[in-house]
CSV table of C-alpha atoms in Angstrom, one decimal:
chain,number,residue,atom,x,y,z
A,1,MET,CA,20.2,1.0,31.7
A,2,SER,CA,17.7,3.9,29.9
A,3,ARG,CA,15.8,2.9,27.5
A,4,ASP,CA,17.0,6.4,25.7
A,5,SER,CA,20.5,5.4,25.4
A,6,THR,CA,19.4,2.5,23.6
A,7,LEU,CA,18.1,2.0,20.5
A,8,LEU,CA,16.4,-1.1,19.2
A,9,LEU,CA,16.6,-3.2,16.1
A,10,LEU,CA,13.4,-5.3,14.6
A,11,ASN,CA,14.7,-7.4,12.0
A,12,LYS,CA,12.5,-10.0,9.6
A,13,GLY,CA,12.2,-11.9,11.7
A,14,HIS,CA,11.4,-10.4,14.3
A,15,VAL,CA,8.5,-8.1,12.7
A,16,GLU,CA,7.1,-10.9,11.6
A,17,VAL,CA,6.2,-12.5,15.0
A,18,LEU,CA,4.7,-9.2,15.8
A,19,LEU,CA,3.1,-8.9,12.4
A,20,SER,CA,-1.4,-9.0,13.0
A,21,PRO,CA,-2.8,-8.5,9.6
A,22,ASP,CA,-6.0,-7.3,11.7
A,23,GLU,CA,-4.2,-5.0,14.0
A,24,VAL,CA,-2.9,-3.1,10.0
A,25,VAL,CA,-5.8,-2.6,9.2
A,26,VAL,CA,-6.4,-0.6,12.5
A,27,ALA,CA,-3.9,1.4,12.2
A,28,VAL,CA,-4.0,1.7,9.2
A,29,ARG,CA,-7.3,3.4,9.2
A,30,GLU,CA,-5.9,5.5,11.5
A,31,SER,CA,-3.5,6.5,9.7
A,32,PHE,CA,-6.2,8.5,6.5
A,33,LEU,CA,-8.1,9.7,9.7
A,34,LEU,CA,-5.3,11.1,11.0
A,35,HIS,CA,-4.3,12.6,7.3
A,36,TYR,CA,-7.7,13.5,7.1
A,37,GLU,CA,-8.1,15.3,10.3
A,38,GLN,CA,-5.0,17.4,10.3
A,39,LYS,CA,-3.3,15.8,13.0
A,40,GLY,CA,-0.7,13.7,11.5
A,41,ARG,CA,1.5,15.0,8.6
A,42,LEU,CA,2.9,14.3,5.8
A,43,PHE,CA,6.6,15.5,4.8
A,44,PRO,CA,8.1,16.2,1.4
A,45,VAL,CA,8.8,12.9,-0.9
A,46,VAL,CA,12.1,12.3,-2.6
A,47,ARG,CA,11.7,9.5,-4.7
A,48,GLU,CA,14.8,9.7,-7.4
A,49,ARG,CA,16.5,7.1,-9.9
A,50,LEU,CA,19.8,6.1,-9.7
A,51,GLY,CA,22.6,5.4,-11.5
A,52,THR,CA,23.1,1.0,-10.4
A,53,GLY,CA,19.5,0.6,-11.9
A,54,GLY,CA,17.8,1.5,-8.3
A,55,ILE,CA,15.1,4.0,-7.6
A,56,PHE,CA,15.7,5.8,-3.7
A,57,GLY,CA,12.9,6.6,-1.8
A,58,ILE,CA,12.1,9.0,2.1
A,59,LYS,CA,8.4,9.0,2.9
A,60,SER,CA,8.4,10.8,6.3
A,61,GLY,CA,6.5,12.7,9.2
A,62,ASP,CA,4.9,13.8,12.3
A,63,VAL,CA,2.2,12.7,14.6
A,64,GLU,CA,2.8,15.7,17.5
A,65,ALA,CA,0.3,14.0,19.2
A,66,HIS,CA,1.2,10.9,19.6
A,67,GLY,CA,5.4,12.4,20.0
A,68,LEU,CA,5.9,10.0,16.2
A,69,LEU,CA,8.6,11.0,14.5
A,70,GLY,CA,10.2,8.8,12.0
A,71,PHE,CA,10.7,8.2,8.4
A,72,LYS,CA,11.0,4.7,5.7
A,73,ALA,CA,13.6,4.9,3.6
A,74,ALA,CA,12.5,2.8,0.3
A,75,GLY,CA,12.4,1.7,-3.3
A,76,PHE,CA,12.6,-0.3,-6.0
A,77,TRP,CA,16.1,-2.6,-6.5
A,78,PRO,CA,15.3,-4.7,-9.8
A,79,GLY,CA,19.3,-5.9,-10.0
A,80,ASN,CA,18.2,-7.7,-6.5
A,81,ARG,CA,16.1,-10.3,-8.5
A,82,LEU,CA,18.9,-12.0,-10.1
A,83,VAL,CA,20.2,-13.2,-6.9
A,84,GLY,CA,16.9,-14.4,-5.6
A,85,SER,CA,16.6,-11.7,-3.5
A,86,GLU,CA,13.8,-9.2,-3.0
A,87,PRO,CA,13.6,-5.8,-5.4
A,88,HIS,CA,11.3,-4.0,-2.9
A,89,GLN,CA,13.6,-3.1,0.1
A,90,ALA,CA,12.1,-0.3,3.0
A,91,THR,CA,13.6,0.2,6.7
A,92,ILE,CA,12.2,2.5,9.1
A,93,VAL,CA,13.3,4.8,11.9
A,94,LEU,CA,11.5,6.4,14.3
A,95,ILE,CA,13.1,8.9,16.7
A,96,ASP,CA,12.6,10.5,19.5
A,97,PRO,CA,11.2,14.3,18.8
A,98,HIS,CA,12.1,15.8,21.9
A,99,SER,CA,15.8,15.0,21.6
A,100,GLY,CA,16.2,14.2,17.4
A,101,ARG,CA,17.5,10.3,18.8
A,102,PRO,CA,16.4,7.1,16.7
A,103,ILE,CA,15.0,5.0,19.4
A,104,CYS,CA,14.2,1.6,16.6
A,105,VAL,CA,15.5,0.6,13.8
A,106,ILE,CA,12.3,-1.4,11.7
A,107,ASP,CA,12.8,-3.8,8.3
A,108,GLY,CA,10.5,-2.8,7.0
A,109,ASN,CA,9.9,-4.7,3.8
A,110,ALA,CA,7.0,-6.4,5.5
A,111,ILE,CA,5.4,-3.9,7.1
A,112,THR,CA,5.2,-2.2,3.4
A,113,THR,CA,3.6,-5.0,2.0
A,114,ILE,CA,0.8,-5.5,5.0
A,115,ARG,CA,-0.3,-1.8,6.0
A,116,THR,CA,0.2,-1.6,1.3
A,117,GLY,CA,-2.8,-4.5,1.6
A,118,ALA,CA,-4.4,-2.9,4.5
A,119,ALA,CA,-5.3,0.4,2.3
A,120,GLY,CA,-6.7,-1.9,-0.3
A,121,ALA,CA,-8.6,-3.8,2.0
A,122,LEU,CA,-9.9,-0.7,3.1
A,123,GLY,CA,-10.4,0.9,-0.5
A,124,LEU,CA,-12.5,-2.2,-1.2
A,125,ALA,CA,-15.1,-2.4,1.5
A,126,MET,CA,-16.4,1.3,1.4
A,127,LEU,CA,-15.3,1.9,-2.6
A,128,ALA,CA,-16.4,-1.5,-4.5
A,129,ARG,CA,-19.0,-3.0,-5.2
A,130,PRO,CA,-20.2,-5.7,-2.2
A,131,GLU,CA,-22.3,-7.9,-4.5
A,132,SER,CA,-19.1,-8.5,-6.7
A,133,THR,CA,-17.4,-11.8,-7.8
A,134,THR,CA,-15.3,-11.1,-10.5
A,135,MET,CA,-11.2,-9.8,-10.0
A,136,CYS,CA,-8.6,-9.2,-12.5
A,137,VAL,CA,-5.0,-8.8,-11.1
A,138,PHE,CA,-2.6,-7.1,-12.5
A,139,GLY,CA,1.3,-9.2,-10.8
A,140,THR,CA,1.5,-11.8,-8.9
A,141,GLY,CA,4.2,-10.4,-6.7
A,142,VAL,CA,4.7,-9.8,-2.8
A,143,GLN,CA,2.3,-6.9,-2.9
A,144,ALA,CA,-0.6,-9.0,-6.5
A,145,GLN,CA,-0.7,-11.8,-3.6
A,146,ILE,CA,-1.4,-9.6,-0.9
A,147,GLN,CA,-4.1,-7.5,-1.7
A,148,THR,CA,-5.7,-10.9,-3.3
A,149,ARG,CA,-5.7,-11.9,0.2
A,150,PHE,CA,-7.5,-9.4,1.9
A,151,ALA,CA,-10.0,-8.5,-1.9
A,152,LEU,CA,-11.0,-12.2,-0.3
A,153,ASP,CA,-11.8,-11.2,2.9
A,154,VAL,CA,-13.1,-7.9,2.2
A,155,LEU,CA,-15.4,-8.8,-0.3
A,156,PRO,CA,-16.3,-12.7,0.5
A,157,SER,CA,-18.7,-12.6,-2.8
A,158,LEU,CA,-16.0,-12.9,-4.9
A,159,ARG,CA,-15.4,-16.5,-6.9
A,160,HIS,CA,-13.5,-15.6,-9.8
A,161,VAL,CA,-10.0,-14.4,-9.6
A,162,GLN,CA,-7.7,-13.9,-13.7
A,163,TYR,CA,-4.7,-12.6,-13.3
A,164,MET,CA,-1.7,-11.3,-15.5
A,165,THR,CA,2.1,-11.9,-15.1
A,166,SER,CA,4.2,-9.8,-17.1
A,167,GLY,CA,5.4,-12.6,-19.8
A,168,GLY,CA,1.5,-13.7,-19.5
A,169,GLY,CA,2.1,-17.0,-18.9
A,170,ARG,CA,1.0,-19.4,-15.9
A,171,ASP,CA,1.7,-19.0,-12.4
A,172,PRO,CA,1.1,-22.3,-10.2
A,173,GLU,CA,2.5,-20.0,-6.6
A,174,PHE,CA,0.1,-17.6,-7.0
A,175,GLU,CA,-2.4,-20.2,-7.9
A,176,SER,CA,-1.4,-22.2,-5.2
A,177,LEU,CA,-1.8,-19.3,-2.7
A,178,PHE,CA,-5.6,-18.7,-3.4
A,179,ALA,CA,-7.1,-22.1,-5.0
A,180,SER,CA,-9.4,-23.5,-2.2
A,181,ARG,CA,-11.0,-20.0,-1.6
A,182,CYS,CA,-11.9,-19.1,-5.1
A,183,GLU,CA,-11.3,-19.5,-9.1
A,184,VAL,CA,-8.6,-19.0,-9.9
A,185,LYS,CA,-6.7,-18.6,-13.1
A,186,PRO,CA,-4.7,-16.9,-15.9
A,187,ALA,CA,-6.5,-14.4,-17.9
A,188,GLY,CA,-5.8,-15.0,-21.8
A,189,ASN,CA,-6.5,-11.7,-22.9
A,190,ALA,CA,-5.8,-8.4,-20.4
A,191,ASN,CA,-8.6,-6.2,-22.7
A,192,ALA,CA,-11.5,-9.2,-21.7
A,193,ALA,CA,-10.3,-9.9,-18.9
A,194,VAL,CA,-10.8,-5.9,-17.4
A,195,ALA,CA,-14.3,-6.3,-18.8
A,196,ALA,CA,-15.8,-9.4,-17.4
A,197,SER,CA,-14.6,-8.0,-14.0
A,198,ASP,CA,-15.7,-6.1,-11.0
A,199,VAL,CA,-13.1,-5.1,-9.5
A,200,VAL,CA,-8.9,-4.9,-11.2
A,201,ILE,CA,-5.8,-4.6,-9.1
A,202,THR,CA,-3.1,-3.7,-10.4
A,203,ALA,CA,-0.4,-4.1,-8.9
A,204,THR,CA,2.8,-4.5,-11.1
A,205,PRO,CA,6.6,-2.3,-11.5
A,206,GLY,CA,4.5,0.0,-13.4
A,207,ARG,CA,6.7,0.6,-16.6
A,208,SER,CA,3.0,0.5,-18.9
A,209,VAL,CA,-0.7,0.6,-19.6
A,210,LEU,CA,-2.2,-2.7,-18.8
A,211,PHE,CA,-5.1,-2.4,-20.7
A,212,ASP,CA,-7.5,-0.2,-22.7
A,213,CYS,CA,-9.7,1.9,-21.3
A,214,SER,CA,-12.9,1.1,-23.6
A,215,ALA,CA,-12.1,-2.4,-22.1
A,216,VAL,CA,-13.9,-0.5,-18.3
A,217,CYS,CA,-17.5,-1.3,-18.5
A,218,GLY,CA,-19.4,0.1,-16.1
A,219,GLY,CA,-19.6,-1.0,-11.9
A,220,THR,CA,-15.7,-1.6,-12.4
A,221,HIS,CA,-14.4,-0.6,-9.0
A,222,ILE,CA,-10.0,-0.4,-9.9
A,223,SER,CA,-7.1,-0.5,-7.5
A,224,CYS,CA,-3.9,0.7,-8.6
A,225,ILE,CA,-0.4,0.0,-6.9
A,226,GLY,CA,2.2,0.6,-9.4
A,227,ALA,CA,2.2,4.3,-10.2
A,228,ASP,CA,4.8,5.4,-6.8
A,229,THR,CA,7.0,7.6,-9.4
A,230,ARG,CA,7.5,9.9,-11.2
A,231,GLY,CA,6.8,9.0,-14.9
A,232,LYS,CA,4.5,5.8,-13.9
A,233,ARG,CA,1.9,4.0,-14.7
A,234,GLU,CA,-0.6,1.3,-15.2
A,235,LEU,CA,-4.0,2.8,-16.0
A,236,PRO,CA,-4.6,3.7,-19.5
A,237,ALA,CA,-5.1,7.8,-20.7
A,238,GLY,CA,-9.4,8.5,-20.7
A,239,LEU,CA,-9.4,6.1,-17.6
A,240,LEU,CA,-9.2,9.0,-14.5
A,241,GLU,CA,-11.9,11.2,-16.0
A,242,ARG,CA,-14.3,8.8,-16.5
A,243,ALA,CA,-14.2,7.6,-13.3
A,244,SER,CA,-15.1,8.8,-9.2
A,245,VAL,CA,-11.2,8.8,-8.1
A,246,TYR,CA,-10.4,8.5,-4.5
A,247,VAL,CA,-6.6,9.2,-3.6
A,248,ASP,CA,-4.5,8.3,-0.5
A,249,ASP,CA,-3.0,12.1,-0.2
A,250,SER,CA,-3.8,14.3,-3.7
A,251,VAL,CA,-0.4,16.5,-3.8
A,252,GLN,CA,1.5,12.3,-4.1
A,253,SER,CA,-1.1,11.1,-6.6
A,254,VAL,CA,0.2,14.0,-9.2
A,255,GLU,CA,3.3,14.1,-8.4
A,256,ILE,CA,4.9,10.1,-8.4
A,257,GLY,CA,0.6,8.5,-8.9
A,258,GLU,CA,-1.4,8.2,-11.3
A,259,LEU,CA,-2.7,11.8,-11.2
A,260,GLN,CA,0.3,13.0,-12.7
A,261,TRP,CA,-1.2,12.5,-16.0
A,262,ALA,CA,-4.3,13.7,-16.0
A,263,PRO,CA,-3.6,16.6,-12.5
A,264,THR,CA,-6.9,18.1,-13.7
A,265,VAL,CA,-9.0,15.5,-12.8
A,266,SER,CA,-10.8,16.2,-8.9
A,267,CYS,CA,-9.9,13.6,-6.1
A,268,SER,CA,-11.4,12.6,-2.8
A,269,GLU,CA,-9.0,11.4,-0.5
A,270,PHE,CA,-10.4,8.3,1.8
A,271,GLY,CA,-9.9,9.8,4.5
A,272,GLU,CA,-12.5,12.0,4.6
A,273,VAL,CA,-15.2,8.8,3.4
A,274,LEU,CA,-13.6,6.4,6.5
A,275,ALA,CA,-14.7,9.8,8.5
A,276,ASN,CA,-18.0,9.9,7.0
A,277,GLY,CA,-17.7,6.1,8.5
A,278,LEU,CA,-20.3,4.5,5.4
A,279,ARG,CA,-19.7,3.2,2.3
A,280,VAL,CA,-19.3,5.5,-0.5
A,281,PRO,CA,-23.1,4.6,-2.3
A,282,ARG,CA,-22.7,4.0,-6.3
A,283,THR,CA,-24.8,3.8,-9.1
A,284,SER,CA,-25.2,0.7,-11.2
A,285,GLN,CA,-22.4,1.9,-13.5
A,286,GLU,CA,-20.1,4.0,-11.6
A,287,ILE,CA,-16.3,3.6,-12.1
A,288,THR,CA,-14.8,4.4,-8.9
A,289,ILE,CA,-10.5,4.3,-8.8
A,290,PHE,CA,-8.4,4.3,-5.1
A,291,ASP,CA,-5.2,5.4,-5.9
A,292,LEU,CA,-2.2,4.3,-3.5
A,293,THR,CA,0.7,5.7,-2.8
A,294,GLY,CA,1.3,5.3,0.0
A,295,LEU,CA,1.7,7.1,3.1
A,296,ALA,CA,4.3,7.8,5.9
A,297,LEU,CA,2.0,8.0,8.2
A,298,GLN,CA,0.9,3.9,7.4
A,299,ASP,CA,4.4,3.1,7.9
A,300,LEU,CA,4.9,5.4,11.1
A,301,VAL,CA,1.7,3.7,12.5
A,302,VAL,CA,2.8,0.4,12.1
A,303,ALA,CA,6.0,0.9,13.4
A,304,ARG,CA,4.9,2.7,16.1
A,305,MET,CA,2.0,0.1,16.4
A,306,LEU,CA,5.6,-2.9,16.9
A,307,TYR,CA,7.6,-1.3,18.8
A,308,MET,CA,5.4,-0.9,21.6
A,309,PHE,CA,4.5,-5.1,21.0
A,310,ALA,CA,7.9,-5.4,21.0
A,311,GLY,CA,9.0,-3.5,24.4
A,312,GLU,CA,5.5,-6.1,26.2
A,313,GLU,CA,6.7,-9.0,24.6
A,314,GLY,CA,10.7,-8.6,25.1
A,315,VAL,CA,11.0,-9.1,21.0
A,316,GLY,CA,13.7,-6.9,19.2
A,317,THR,CA,17.5,-7.1,20.3
A,318,THR,CA,18.6,-3.6,22.0
A,319,VAL,CA,22.7,-1.8,21.1
A,320,GLU,CA,23.6,0.5,23.3
A,321,TRP,CA,23.5,4.2,21.8
A,322,PRO,CA,24.9,6.4,23.9
A,323,TRP,CA,24.6,10.1,24.0
């Protein structure tokens, strides 16, 4: 049976076997460069609230030179928590650009988590002060965990991590993940924790502003993850105007990211930073912000990598998909 008459299915278990954090960082870096060099296209984002209480989105794009075409259907269903399941859900589909036939369907949850973590890691490596020792993380869920893990990898000087939960209490599970690598403890007050931190990571559902603008001191770097839909925000009014702002995509940031609240603020796309190949020069008092809304190219480049690995290692379930 020829491969073009079959469909490869990669479930959660397959993806977890194939994923390598280091290789994902390489793939995400490639996606930023493809975007900057205009070799990869991003199609208009779909992001809509549902009557069920969920949020449904589609991110899609292509890289013609690589024969890469596809989309990720994803969103946020808070009701899943009531049955002990993950509220973020994602499915990635790779499509043959010559025939329009689907070639691979992949569980996208782990891919979304780790590619966002990898993007955050690249941002910290290029934008944050390398001597940073203190960090504050808003959120303790899956995305906060992966962002913290990568932050400790790329900023080895980090020694102290404070975190904020939605209820303001402790999260023993989060602490246990990082206790061997740094001092980790709950923050008693959001503003005080931000003021004491060199790095701030916001990884919440983006329902409301998390801290006051006046709490952010010169020299701070902030990575923003939670604003990915119209109406969402994590940063206070006036902060973007004080900072050097970097985005994964300028259009998306204005449409669904933090720049929807300050669309006239100038920004730089992060792909240009990577293309220059040098850590961004910054003054000791400069505030930098990286607004990550997530690129379809990140999902597709990582998915293509897994598809290739799966073929080499015989991983996945192949089903007949005749013309």
